[in-house]
Amino acid sequence: MRLLRYGEAGKEKPGLLDAGDTLRDLSGHVADIDGGSISPDGLKKLAAIDPASLPAVSGNPRLGCPVGNIGKIICVGLNYSDHAAETGMQVPAEPIIFMKATTAINGPNDTVVIPRHSKKTDWEVELGIVIGKKAQYVEEKDALDYVAGYVLVNDISEREFQIERHGQWVKGKSADTFAPIGPWLVTRDEVADPQNLKMWLDVNGKRCQDGSTTTMVYGVKHLVSYISQFMTLMPGDVIPTGTPPGVGAGMKPPMFLKPGDVMKLGIEGLGEQHQDVVGYKG
């Protein structure tokens, strides 16, 4: 299934995209696409619904983040061998884990705002894991049982805040609008191999990132198991898993986002995003 949330920001309704790409309203069956409805039992109930029996949604409504009430965004850094090489950093001996504030969550096609005093706002196309049931001390062989599905994430980052301003990476990752997620949550059964997905990102029509999850250092199973050793993962938590090469900071000379830029990105089977970039006006 391709599950989504549509409508005005803060008032999104649950929906799904059927096989013919028609948006269908799910609000007669669930209140939201969230930790409760994407549990194993919740997904089983949704899968039993005939999409043709659901009301079609007319027009072209805004799409919100496809998962509501996300409790945690746990990100993974330097998790692509070719991206680590472009940054001049070594592949880590263990996954690098950092948090991204949930106030950064944005719809997949919503405007991205460069934060005040930013000098180095950057882009990162990423595969996101969505947790479907409570996970504590999970064995790697069982890890996929805890995955509800996958989403496309743009892990937007302010590199000066992240790297040059001391402290943890969370400062450079958490500005408002810095976590566009979606357009859909694609359930695990529809992604045959999460370690073999093409991914790309364009800025102003120029292909900057052109990679594949095949070069991930630590795969989905390992990450779910590893992170669950340090914290309890809850249904609806999202784990962006790192980015392939082609980020602005890795270019020679470096290139960063500015007002008027347009980002487009996608992952095979998980849809596409489109974001206009504006400056902070507060």
Short mmCIF file of C-alpha atoms in Angstrom, two decimals:
data_model
loop_
_atom_site.label_atom_id
_atom_site.label_comp_id
_atom_site.label_asym_id
_atom_site.label_seq_id
_atom_site.Cartn_x
_atom_site.Cartn_y
_atom_site.Cartn_z
CA MET A 1 0.00 0.00 0.00
CA ARG A 2 0.91 3.62 -0.51
CA LEU A 3 -0.45 5.46 2.51
CA LEU A 4 -0.51 9.23 2.78
CA ARG A 5 -1.97 12.26 4.52
CA TYR A 6 -3.50 15.12 2.57
CA GLY A 7 -4.96 18.55 3.21
CA GLU A 8 -4.08 21.76 5.00
CA ALA A 9 -1.06 21.65 7.29
CA GLY A 10 -2.13 20.52 10.75
CA LYS A 11 -5.48 19.26 9.47
CA GLU A 12 -4.39 16.40 7.23
CA LYS A 13 -6.73 13.49 6.49
CA PRO A 14 -5.63 9.87 6.00
CA GLY A 15 -5.60 8.47 2.49
CA LEU A 16 -4.07 5.99 0.12
CA LEU A 17 -3.02 5.97 -3.50
CA ASP A 18 -4.62 3.10 -5.39
CA ALA A 19 -3.08 1.07 -8.21
CA GLY A 20 -4.34 3.60 -10.75
CA ASP A 21 -2.78 6.51 -8.81
CA THR A 22 -6.16 7.79 -7.64
CA LEU A 23 -6.10 9.39 -4.20
CA ARG A 24 -8.66 7.70 -1.91
CA ASP A 25 -9.98 8.96 1.43
CA LEU A 26 -9.41 6.63 4.41
CA SER A 27 -11.00 8.83 7.07
CA GLY A 28 -14.04 6.54 7.29
CA HIS A 29 -11.75 3.78 8.56
CA VAL A 30 -8.93 5.44 10.53
CA ALA A 31 -8.48 8.83 12.16
CA ASP A 32 -4.90 9.21 10.94
CA ILE A 33 -1.92 7.41 9.43
CA ASP A 34 0.09 7.12 12.64
CA GLY A 35 1.65 4.64 15.02
CA GLY A 36 -1.68 2.94 15.69
CA SER A 37 -2.80 2.47 12.12
CA ILE A 38 0.61 1.28 10.86
CA SER A 39 0.99 -1.44 13.49
CA PRO A 40 0.93 -4.98 12.06
CA ASP A 41 -2.76 -5.35 12.96
CA GLY A 42 -3.54 -1.87 11.69
CA LEU A 43 -1.90 -2.50 8.33
CA LYS A 44 -3.69 -5.85 8.03
CA LYS A 45 -7.04 -4.09 8.45
CA LEU A 46 -6.15 -1.42 5.90
CA ALA A 47 -4.97 -4.03 3.41
CA ALA A 48 -8.35 -5.76 3.63
CA ILE A 49 -10.16 -2.65 2.37
CA ASP A 50 -11.06 -2.57 -1.32
CA PRO A 51 -9.59 0.76 -2.52
CA ALA A 52 -12.42 1.10 -5.05
CA SER A 53 -14.86 1.29 -2.13
CA LEU A 54 -13.16 4.42 -0.79
CA PRO A 55 -14.21 7.93 -1.87
CA ALA A 56 -11.96 9.41 -4.54
CA VAL A 57 -10.44 12.77 -3.64
CA SER A 58 -10.86 15.40 -6.33
CA GLY A 59 -8.39 18.06 -7.32
CA ASN A 60 -4.73 18.16 -6.34
CA PRO A 61 -4.62 18.62 -2.57
CA ARG A 62 -1.49 19.36 -0.61
CA LEU A 63 0.30 16.28 0.70
CA GLY A 64 1.55 16.32 4.26
CA CYS A 65 4.10 14.10 5.92
CA PRO A 66 2.61 10.60 5.44
CA VAL A 67 3.09 9.68 9.11
CA GLY A 68 1.30 11.65 11.80
CA ASN A 69 2.44 12.20 15.38
CA ILE A 70 6.03 11.09 14.79
CA GLY A 71 7.71 10.66 18.15
CA LYS A 72 11.36 10.54 17.06
CA ILE A 73 13.48 11.14 13.99
CA ILE A 74 16.71 9.19 14.48
CA CYS A 75 19.19 9.88 11.69
CA VAL A 76 22.27 7.99 10.54
CA GLY A 77 25.40 9.87 9.42
CA LEU A 78 28.13 8.92 6.92
CA ASN A 79 26.32 5.70 6.05
CA TYR A 80 27.27 5.59 2.37
CA SER A 81 30.84 4.66 1.54
CA ASP A 82 30.95 6.98 -1.48
CA HIS A 83 29.53 9.90 0.51
CA ALA A 84 32.10 9.38 3.27
CA ALA A 85 34.82 9.50 0.60
CA GLU A 86 33.58 12.83 -0.82
CA THR A 87 33.63 14.39 2.65
CA GLY A 88 37.15 13.13 3.31
CA MET A 89 35.96 11.25 6.39
CA GLN A 90 36.41 7.60 7.28
CA VAL A 91 33.55 5.12 7.25
CA PRO A 92 32.54 4.85 10.92
CA ALA A 93 33.22 1.63 12.84
CA GLU A 94 29.65 1.83 14.16
CA PRO A 95 26.63 3.78 12.87
CA ILE A 96 26.71 7.49 13.70
CA ILE A 97 23.37 8.31 15.30
CA PHE A 98 21.90 11.78 15.82
CA MET A 99 18.45 13.26 16.30
CA LYS A 100 16.45 15.64 14.15
CA ALA A 101 13.75 17.71 15.85
CA THR A 102 10.17 16.79 14.95
CA THR A 103 9.41 20.52 14.52
CA ALA A 104 11.43 20.26 11.29
CA ILE A 105 8.82 17.95 9.70
CA ASN A 106 7.49 19.27 6.40
CA GLY A 107 5.28 18.01 3.61
CA PRO A 108 7.07 16.56 0.58
CA ASN A 109 6.32 19.55 -1.63
CA ASP A 110 6.16 22.31 0.96
CA THR A 111 8.44 25.35 0.82
CA VAL A 112 11.85 25.01 2.48
CA VAL A 113 13.00 28.02 4.50
CA ILE A 114 16.69 28.82 4.84
CA PRO A 115 17.13 29.69 8.55
CA ARG A 116 18.28 33.03 9.84
CA HIS A 117 22.08 33.53 9.68
CA SER A 118 22.50 30.42 7.52
CA LYS A 119 25.50 30.30 5.20
CA LYS A 120 25.61 26.62 4.23
CA THR A 121 22.16 25.05 3.83
CA ASP A 122 22.53 21.71 2.04
CA TRP A 123 20.45 18.81 0.72
CA GLU A 124 20.46 15.03 1.34
CA VAL A 125 18.17 12.50 -0.35
CA GLU A 126 17.61 9.58 2.03
CA LEU A 127 15.71 6.36 2.49
CA GLY A 128 13.59 6.58 5.64
CA ILE A 129 12.56 3.55 7.71
CA VAL A 130 9.19 3.80 9.47
CA ILE A 131 8.84 1.66 12.59
CA GLY A 132 5.62 -0.35 12.93
CA LYS A 133 5.85 -1.86 16.39
CA LYS A 134 7.70 -1.29 19.65
CA ALA A 135 11.32 -2.38 19.30
CA GLN A 136 13.73 -3.06 22.15
CA TYR A 137 16.98 -5.06 21.83
CA VAL A 138 15.95 -6.46 18.45
CA GLU A 139 18.04 -9.20 16.83
CA GLU A 140 19.16 -8.32 13.31
CA LYS A 141 17.51 -11.44 11.87
CA ASP A 142 14.15 -10.21 13.19
CA ALA A 143 14.58 -6.53 12.41
CA LEU A 144 12.31 -6.28 9.37
CA ASP A 145 9.39 -7.54 11.46
CA TYR A 146 9.47 -4.14 13.17
CA VAL A 147 9.39 -2.12 9.94
CA ALA A 148 6.02 -0.81 8.74
CA GLY A 149 7.44 0.61 5.53
CA TYR A 150 9.65 3.19 3.89
CA VAL A 151 9.53 6.87 2.99
CA LEU A 152 11.52 9.38 0.97
CA VAL A 153 13.28 11.97 3.16
CA ASN A 154 15.23 15.12 2.35
CA ASP A 155 17.53 15.48 5.36
CA ILE A 156 18.22 19.18 4.84
CA SER A 157 21.27 20.34 6.79
CA GLU A 158 22.96 23.62 7.70
CA ARG A 159 26.64 22.63 7.54
CA GLU A 160 28.05 25.58 9.50
CA PHE A 161 25.57 24.95 12.34
CA GLN A 162 26.24 21.21 12.11
CA ILE A 163 30.02 21.13 11.96
CA GLU A 164 31.53 24.53 12.78
CA ARG A 165 29.34 25.71 15.64
CA HIS A 166 30.46 23.01 18.11
CA GLY A 167 28.35 20.44 19.89
CA GLN A 168 26.10 17.86 18.31
CA TRP A 169 24.86 17.65 14.72
CA VAL A 170 21.25 18.17 15.79
CA LYS A 171 21.75 21.97 15.60
CA GLY A 172 22.38 21.82 11.88
CA LYS A 173 19.56 19.38 11.18
CA SER A 174 16.55 20.77 13.00
CA ALA A 175 15.50 24.11 11.54
CA ASP A 176 11.83 24.44 10.63
CA THR A 177 11.05 22.79 7.24
CA PHE A 178 14.32 20.77 7.32
CA ALA A 179 12.56 17.36 7.22
CA PRO A 180 10.39 16.97 4.11
CA ILE A 181 8.96 13.43 4.29
CA GLY A 182 6.84 11.60 1.73
CA PRO A 183 4.88 11.69 -0.51
CA TRP A 184 3.81 8.26 0.68
CA LEU A 185 4.55 5.59 3.23
CA VAL A 186 5.13 2.49 1.11
CA THR A 187 4.47 -0.63 3.15
CA ARG A 188 7.30 -3.12 3.58
CA ASP A 189 5.65 -5.82 1.46
CA GLU A 190 5.91 -3.58 -1.62
CA VAL A 191 9.66 -2.94 -1.32
CA ALA A 192 11.37 -6.14 -2.41
CA ASP A 193 14.89 -5.08 -1.43
CA PRO A 194 15.51 -1.81 0.43
CA GLN A 195 19.23 -2.28 -0.25
CA ASN A 196 18.80 -1.95 -4.01
CA LEU A 197 16.90 1.29 -4.68
CA LYS A 198 17.98 4.05 -7.05
CA MET A 199 17.92 7.54 -5.57
CA TRP A 200 18.52 11.02 -6.97
CA LEU A 201 18.30 14.74 -6.24
CA ASP A 202 18.33 17.73 -8.60
CA VAL A 203 18.92 21.40 -7.78
CA ASN A 204 17.58 23.81 -10.42
CA GLY A 205 17.39 20.96 -12.91
CA LYS A 206 20.99 19.83 -12.39
CA ARG A 207 21.52 16.27 -11.18
CA CYS A 208 23.55 16.55 -7.98
CA GLN A 209 22.94 13.18 -6.32
CA ASP A 210 22.65 10.01 -8.38
CA GLY A 211 23.12 6.99 -6.15
CA SER A 212 21.71 3.78 -4.80
CA THR A 213 21.06 2.20 -1.44
CA THR A 214 23.46 -0.54 -2.57
CA THR A 215 26.33 1.58 -1.21
CA MET A 216 24.88 1.89 2.30
CA VAL A 217 27.47 0.79 4.86
CA TYR A 218 24.91 -0.36 7.44
CA GLY A 219 21.69 -1.71 5.98
CA VAL A 220 18.11 -1.47 7.20
CA LYS A 221 18.22 -4.66 9.29
CA HIS A 222 21.41 -3.65 11.03
CA LEU A 223 20.23 -0.11 11.76
CA VAL A 224 16.92 -1.15 13.31
CA SER A 225 18.70 -3.71 15.47
CA TYR A 226 21.56 -1.37 16.38
CA ILE A 227 19.44 1.63 17.34
CA SER A 228 17.10 -0.55 19.39
CA GLN A 229 20.04 -1.43 21.65
CA PHE A 230 20.23 2.20 22.80
CA MET A 231 16.62 3.40 22.79
CA THR A 232 13.12 2.02 22.44
CA LEU A 233 11.75 2.51 18.95
CA MET A 234 8.03 3.19 18.83
CA PRO A 235 5.45 2.84 16.04
CA GLY A 236 5.68 5.88 13.80
CA ASP A 237 9.33 6.66 14.55
CA VAL A 238 11.31 7.49 11.41
CA ILE A 239 14.94 6.58 10.71
CA PRO A 240 16.56 8.44 7.77
CA THR A 241 19.44 6.18 6.81
CA GLY A 242 22.07 8.45 5.27
CA THR A 243 22.78 9.92 1.85
CA PRO A 244 24.83 9.07 -1.25
CA PRO A 245 27.44 11.47 -2.69
CA GLY A 246 26.58 14.75 -4.37
CA VAL A 247 25.78 17.00 -1.44
CA GLY A 248 26.64 20.67 -1.78
CA ALA A 249 29.35 20.53 0.88
CA GLY A 250 31.20 17.89 -1.13
CA MET A 251 31.35 19.88 -4.37
CA LYS A 252 34.45 21.73 -5.52
CA PRO A 253 33.86 24.53 -4.86
CA PRO A 254 31.06 23.87 -2.35
CA MET A 255 27.55 24.90 -3.42
CA PHE A 256 24.72 25.67 -1.00
CA LEU A 257 21.06 26.52 -1.30
CA LYS A 258 19.85 30.09 -1.83
CA PRO A 259 16.42 31.69 -2.12
CA GLY A 260 14.84 30.88 -5.48
CA ASP A 261 16.42 27.45 -5.79
CA VAL A 262 14.26 24.41 -6.54
CA MET A 263 14.96 20.88 -5.29
CA LYS A 264 13.51 17.75 -6.86
CA LEU A 265 14.33 14.31 -5.53
CA GLY A 266 13.12 10.73 -5.56
CA ILE A 267 13.73 7.12 -4.65
CA GLU A 268 12.70 4.21 -6.81
CA GLY A 269 9.20 3.11 -5.80
CA LEU A 270 8.85 5.73 -3.08
CA GLY A 271 7.78 8.71 -5.17
CA GLU A 272 9.20 12.19 -5.65
CA GLN A 273 9.43 15.51 -3.82
CA HIS A 274 9.56 19.11 -5.08
CA GLN A 275 10.61 22.01 -2.88
CA ASP A 276 10.95 25.74 -3.56
CA VAL A 277 13.58 27.43 -1.37
CA VAL A 278 12.96 30.81 0.28
CA GLY A 279 14.83 32.95 2.77
CA TYR A 280 13.78 33.47 6.38
CA LYS A 281 11.54 36.50 6.77
CA GLY A 282 10.79 36.45 10.50
#
